[in-house]
Coordinates of C-alpha atoms (C1' of nucleotides) in Angstrom, one line a residue:
Chain A
M1 CA 20.6 -7.8 -5.3
A2 CA 20.6 -4.1 -4.4
E3 CA 19.2 -3.3 -7.8
T4 CA 16.5 -6.0 -7.4
F5 CA 15.5 -4.4 -4.1
R6 CA 15.4 -0.9 -5.7
K7 CA 13.0 -2.0 -8.4
E8 CA 10.8 -3.8 -5.9
I9 CA 10.6 -0.9 -3.6
V10 CA 10.0 1.6 -6.3
Q11 CA 7.2 -0.5 -7.6
R12 CA 5.7 -0.8 -4.1
I13 CA 5.9 3.0 -3.5
T14 CA 4.3 3.6 -7.0
K15 CA 1.5 1.2 -6.3
N16 CA 0.7 2.3 -2.8
L17 CA 1.3 6.0 -3.1
L18 CA 0.3 6.3 -6.8
D19 CA -1.9 9.4 -6.2
I20 CA 1.1 11.2 -4.6
Q21 CA 3.4 10.3 -7.5
M22 CA 0.8 11.5 -9.9
L23 CA 0.3 14.7 -8.1
R24 CA 4.1 15.2 -8.2
L25 CA 4.1 14.6 -12.0
I26 CA 1.2 17.0 -12.6
Q27 CA 3.0 19.5 -10.4
T28 CA 5.9 19.7 -12.9
Q29 CA 3.3 20.5 -15.6
P30 CA -0.4 20.1 -16.3
M31 CA -1.0 16.7 -17.9
W32 CA -3.8 14.3 -19.1
G33 CA -4.4 10.7 -18.1
Y34 CA -2.9 8.9 -21.0
K35 CA 0.4 10.9 -20.7
I36 CA 0.5 10.3 -16.9
K37 CA 0.1 6.6 -17.6
K38 CA 3.0 6.6 -20.1
Q39 CA 5.3 8.7 -17.8
V40 CA 4.6 6.6 -14.7
E41 CA 5.2 3.4 -16.6
A42 CA 8.5 4.7 -18.0
K43 CA 9.8 6.4 -14.8
F44 CA 8.8 3.7 -12.3
G45 CA 8.8 0.5 -14.3
V46 CA 5.2 -0.4 -13.5
R47 CA 2.2 -1.3 -15.6
L48 CA -0.5 1.2 -14.9
R49 CA -4.0 0.0 -16.0
H50 CA -6.2 2.8 -17.4
G51 CA -9.1 1.1 -15.6
A52 CA -7.4 2.1 -12.4
L53 CA -6.0 5.4 -13.5
Y54 CA -9.1 7.3 -14.7
P55 CA -11.2 6.6 -11.7
L56 CA -8.3 7.7 -9.5
L57 CA -7.9 11.0 -11.4
N58 CA -11.6 11.7 -11.1
N59 CA -11.4 11.0 -7.5
L60 CA -8.5 13.3 -7.0
E61 CA -10.5 16.0 -8.7
R62 CA -13.5 15.3 -6.6
K63 CA -11.3 15.7 -3.4
G64 CA -10.0 19.0 -4.7
F65 CA -6.4 18.0 -5.3
L66 CA -6.7 18.5 -9.1
T67 CA -8.8 20.6 -11.5
S68 CA -9.4 19.6 -15.0
E69 CA -10.1 21.3 -18.3
K70 CA -11.2 19.6 -21.5
Q71 CA -9.0 20.4 -24.5
R72 CA -10.0 19.6 -28.1
Q73 CA -7.4 18.4 -30.6
G74 CA -9.5 18.1 -33.7
G75 CA -12.2 15.6 -32.8
R76 CA -10.2 14.1 -29.9
T77 CA -10.6 15.3 -26.4
R78 CA -8.0 15.5 -23.7
K79 CA -8.8 16.1 -20.0
V80 CA -5.9 18.1 -18.8
Y81 CA -5.3 18.2 -15.1
T82 CA -3.7 20.9 -13.1
I83 CA -2.7 20.6 -9.4
T84 CA -4.5 22.8 -6.9
R85 CA -3.1 24.6 -3.8
K86 CA -4.6 21.7 -1.7
G87 CA -2.8 19.2 -4.0
I88 CA 0.5 21.1 -3.6
Q89 CA 0.1 21.0 0.2
Y90 CA -0.4 17.3 0.1
V91 CA 2.8 16.8 -1.9
E92 CA 4.6 19.1 0.5
A93 CA 3.4 17.1 3.4
Y94 CA 4.8 14.0 1.7
N95 CA 8.1 15.6 1.0
S96 CA 8.5 16.7 4.7
I97 CA 7.9 13.1 5.8
L98 CA 10.5 11.8 3.4
K99 CA 13.0 14.3 4.9
E100 CA 12.2 13.1 8.4
Q101 CA 12.5 9.5 7.4
L102 CA 16.0 10.2 6.0
E103 CA 17.0 11.9 9.2
G104 CA 16.3 8.6 10.9
F105 CA 14.3 7.7 14.0
Chain B
M1 CA -5.0 20.9 7.1
A2 CA -1.2 20.3 6.5
E3 CA -1.2 18.4 9.9
T4 CA -4.1 16.3 8.8
F5 CA -2.3 15.5 5.6
R6 CA 0.8 14.6 7.5
K7 CA -1.0 12.1 9.7
E8 CA -2.8 10.6 6.8
I9 CA 0.4 10.1 4.8
V10 CA 2.4 8.7 7.7
Q11 CA -0.3 6.2 8.3
R12 CA -0.4 5.2 4.7
I13 CA 3.4 4.8 4.6
T14 CA 3.3 2.8 7.8
K15 CA 0.5 0.5 6.5
N16 CA 1.9 -0.1 3.1
L17 CA 5.6 -0.2 3.9
L18 CA 5.3 -1.6 7.4
D19 CA 8.0 -4.2 6.9
I20 CA 10.5 -1.5 5.9
Q21 CA 9.6 0.6 9.0
M22 CA 10.0 -2.4 11.1
L23 CA 13.4 -3.2 9.7
R24 CA 14.4 0.4 10.3
L25 CA 13.3 0.1 13.9
I26 CA 15.1 -3.2 14.5
Q27 CA 18.2 -1.7 12.8
T28 CA 18.5 0.8 15.7
Q29 CA 18.5 -2.1 18.1
P30 CA 17.4 -5.8 18.2
M31 CA 13.8 -6.0 19.3
W32 CA 10.9 -8.4 19.9
G33 CA 7.4 -8.3 18.4
Y34 CA 5.5 -6.8 21.3
K35 CA 8.0 -3.9 21.6
I36 CA 7.9 -3.3 17.9
K37 CA 4.1 -3.1 18.1
K38 CA 4.2 -0.5 20.9
Q39 CA 6.9 1.6 19.2
V40 CA 5.2 1.6 15.8
E41 CA 1.9 2.6 17.4
A42 CA 3.6 5.4 19.4
K43 CA 5.8 6.7 16.6
F44 CA 3.4 6.5 13.6
G45 CA 0.0 6.8 15.3
V46 CA -1.4 3.6 13.9
R47 CA -3.0 0.6 15.5
L48 CA -0.9 -2.5 14.8
R49 CA -2.7 -5.7 15.3
H50 CA -0.6 -8.5 16.6
G51 CA -2.5 -10.9 14.3
A52 CA -0.8 -9.1 11.4
L53 CA 2.5 -8.4 13.1
Y54 CA 3.7 -11.8 14.1
P55 CA 3.1 -13.5 10.7
L56 CA 4.9 -10.6 9.1
L57 CA 7.9 -11.0 11.4
N58 CA 8.1 -14.7 10.7
N59 CA 7.9 -13.9 7.0
L60 CA 10.8 -11.4 7.2
E61 CA 12.9 -14.1 8.9
R62 CA 12.0 -16.7 6.4
K63 CA 13.1 -14.3 3.6
G64 CA 16.4 -13.7 5.4
F65 CA 15.9 -10.0 6.4
L66 CA 15.8 -10.9 10.1
T67 CA 17.2 -13.5 12.4
S68 CA 15.6 -14.4 15.7
E69 CA 16.8 -15.7 19.1
K70 CA 14.5 -16.8 21.9
Q71 CA 15.2 -15.1 25.2
R72 CA 13.9 -16.2 28.6
Q73 CA 12.8 -13.8 31.2
G74 CA 11.8 -16.1 34.1
G75 CA 9.0 -18.1 32.6
R76 CA 8.2 -15.7 29.8
T77 CA 9.7 -16.0 26.3
R78 CA 10.7 -13.2 24.0
K79 CA 11.7 -13.7 20.4
V80 CA 14.3 -11.1 19.8
Y81 CA 14.9 -10.1 16.1
T82 CA 18.1 -8.8 14.7
I83 CA 18.5 -7.4 11.2
T84 CA 20.7 -9.2 8.7
R85 CA 23.0 -7.9 6.0
K86 CA 20.2 -8.5 3.5
G87 CA 17.8 -6.6 5.7
I88 CA 20.2 -3.6 5.9
Q89 CA 20.6 -3.7 2.1
Y90 CA 16.8 -3.5 1.7
V91 CA 16.6 -0.5 4.1
E92 CA 19.5 1.2 2.3
A93 CA 17.7 0.7 -1.1
Y94 CA 14.7 2.4 0.5
N95 CA 16.8 5.3 1.8
S96 CA 18.3 5.9 -1.6
I97 CA 14.9 6.0 -3.2
L98 CA 13.8 8.5 -0.7
K99 CA 16.8 10.7 -1.5
E100 CA 15.9 10.6 -5.2
Q101 CA 12.3 11.4 -4.6
L102 CA 13.4 14.5 -2.6
E103 CA 15.6 15.6 -5.4
G104 CA 12.6 15.6 -7.7
F105 CA 11.8 14.2 -11.1
Chain C
dT1 C1' -8.4 0.0 -45.0
dG2 C1' -6.4 -2.1 -41.3
dA3 C1' -3.4 -1.9 -37.4
dG4 C1' -1.5 0.3 -33.5
dA5 C1' -1.4 4.3 -30.8
dT6 C1' -4.0 8.0 -28.5
dA7 C1' -7.8 9.0 -25.3
dT8 C1' -11.3 8.2 -21.6
dG9 C1' -14.6 5.8 -19.3
dT10 C1' -17.3 1.6 -16.6
dC11 C1' -18.1 -2.9 -14.6
dT12 C1' -17.5 -7.6 -13.0
dT13 C1' -14.8 -11.0 -11.0
dA14 C1' -10.9 -12.8 -8.7
dA15 C1' -7.2 -12.1 -5.5
dA16 C1' -5.3 -9.8 -1.4
dA17 C1' -5.6 -7.6 2.9
dA18 C1' -7.7 -6.2 7.1
dG19 C1' -10.4 -7.0 11.3
dG20 C1' -11.2 -9.5 14.9
dA21 C1' -11.8 -13.7 17.2
dC22 C1' -9.7 -18.0 19.1
dA23 C1' -5.8 -19.8 21.8
dT24 C1' -2.3 -19.9 25.5
dA25 C1' 0.9 -18.4 29.2
dT26 C1' 3.4 -15.3 32.5
dA27 C1' 4.1 -11.0 35.3
dG28 C1' 2.6 -7.3 38.0
dT29 C1' -0.7 -4.9 40.6
dA30 C1' -4.8 -3.5 43.1
Chain D
dT1 C1' -7.9 -13.2 43.1
dA2 C1' -9.2 -10.6 39.3
dC3 C1' -7.6 -7.4 36.0
dT4 C1' -4.3 -5.4 33.0
dA5 C1' -0.1 -5.7 30.5
dT6 C1' 3.4 -8.5 28.4
dA7 C1' 4.2 -12.1 24.9
dT8 C1' 3.4 -15.0 20.7
dG9 C1' 0.8 -17.5 17.6
dT10 C1' -3.3 -19.1 14.2
dC11 C1' -7.7 -18.8 11.7
dC12 C1' -11.9 -17.4 9.6
dT13 C1' -14.8 -13.9 7.6
dT14 C1' -15.5 -9.5 5.7
dT15 C1' -13.8 -5.8 3.2
dT16 C1' -10.8 -3.8 -0.1
dT17 C1' -8.1 -3.8 -4.0
dA18 C1' -6.5 -5.4 -8.4
dA19 C1' -6.8 -7.5 -13.0
dG20 C1' -8.9 -7.6 -17.0
dA21 C1' -12.9 -7.3 -19.9
dC22 C1' -16.4 -4.3 -22.1
dA23 C1' -17.2 0.1 -24.5
dT24 C1' -16.4 3.9 -27.7
dA25 C1' -13.9 7.3 -30.7
dT26 C1' -10.0 9.6 -33.1
dC27 C1' -5.5 9.9 -35.3
dT28 C1' -1.5 8.3 -37.9
dC29 C1' 1.1 5.5 -40.8
dA30 C1' 1.8 1.6 -43.8

DNA sequence: TGAGATATGTCTTAAAAAGGACATATAGTA
DNA sequence: TACTATATGTCCTTTTTAAGACATATCTCA
């Protein structure tokens, strides 16, 4: 049962706080959409539709949490995202809230 | 800015993981809907509509995370909720995920 | 050369959630 | 007595979100 709960909660957090989980991933190293999709799916056990992912990435860039750079690999293009200072601050705010939650009410 | 981020994230967590925050509250002491509403609003800075709260509480009871007992105060009735073992397990699963998130990827 | 993986994007429709009204009753206070 | 707070519940409509299709192009391996 505890394991069922775990999976369910992880999936809920991933779904509802997907942008934060993505920023955290990109914080470890710059990454492009497709790779983010694969990593999120593997790490959190959720299906991440690309139809939701790419608009979200563009949105995070528009808001200043990410910057992107197009990289060519032969004829194929990757849009590699890097986290900004603003993005790091957002993740840090999240981390500090987690800490408080663990310390209890 | 960091403070703006904090508020925004706390509100997002409260909104999306409201049931868990409520279970955590009730875990500290048995509580009724109206009191939960006031506490959630004070602690997390969100408006909690009673039209959303009461169906959610009934739902959590139906799922076995809470039990309720009606208490009379003169002519007024309070439905006091207590967390169950199952509810505690759910909160514990949440706590363990928070720990892992803090430890990083 | 055909299939599956990599790679990024938009758009429409269907499902879920939120907001707010409708509904009722007691207690306390000005 | 009228207003505000306490207390719990449902229901409809609007808004938001999610699912999946539509769209295109390259790369690799069998």
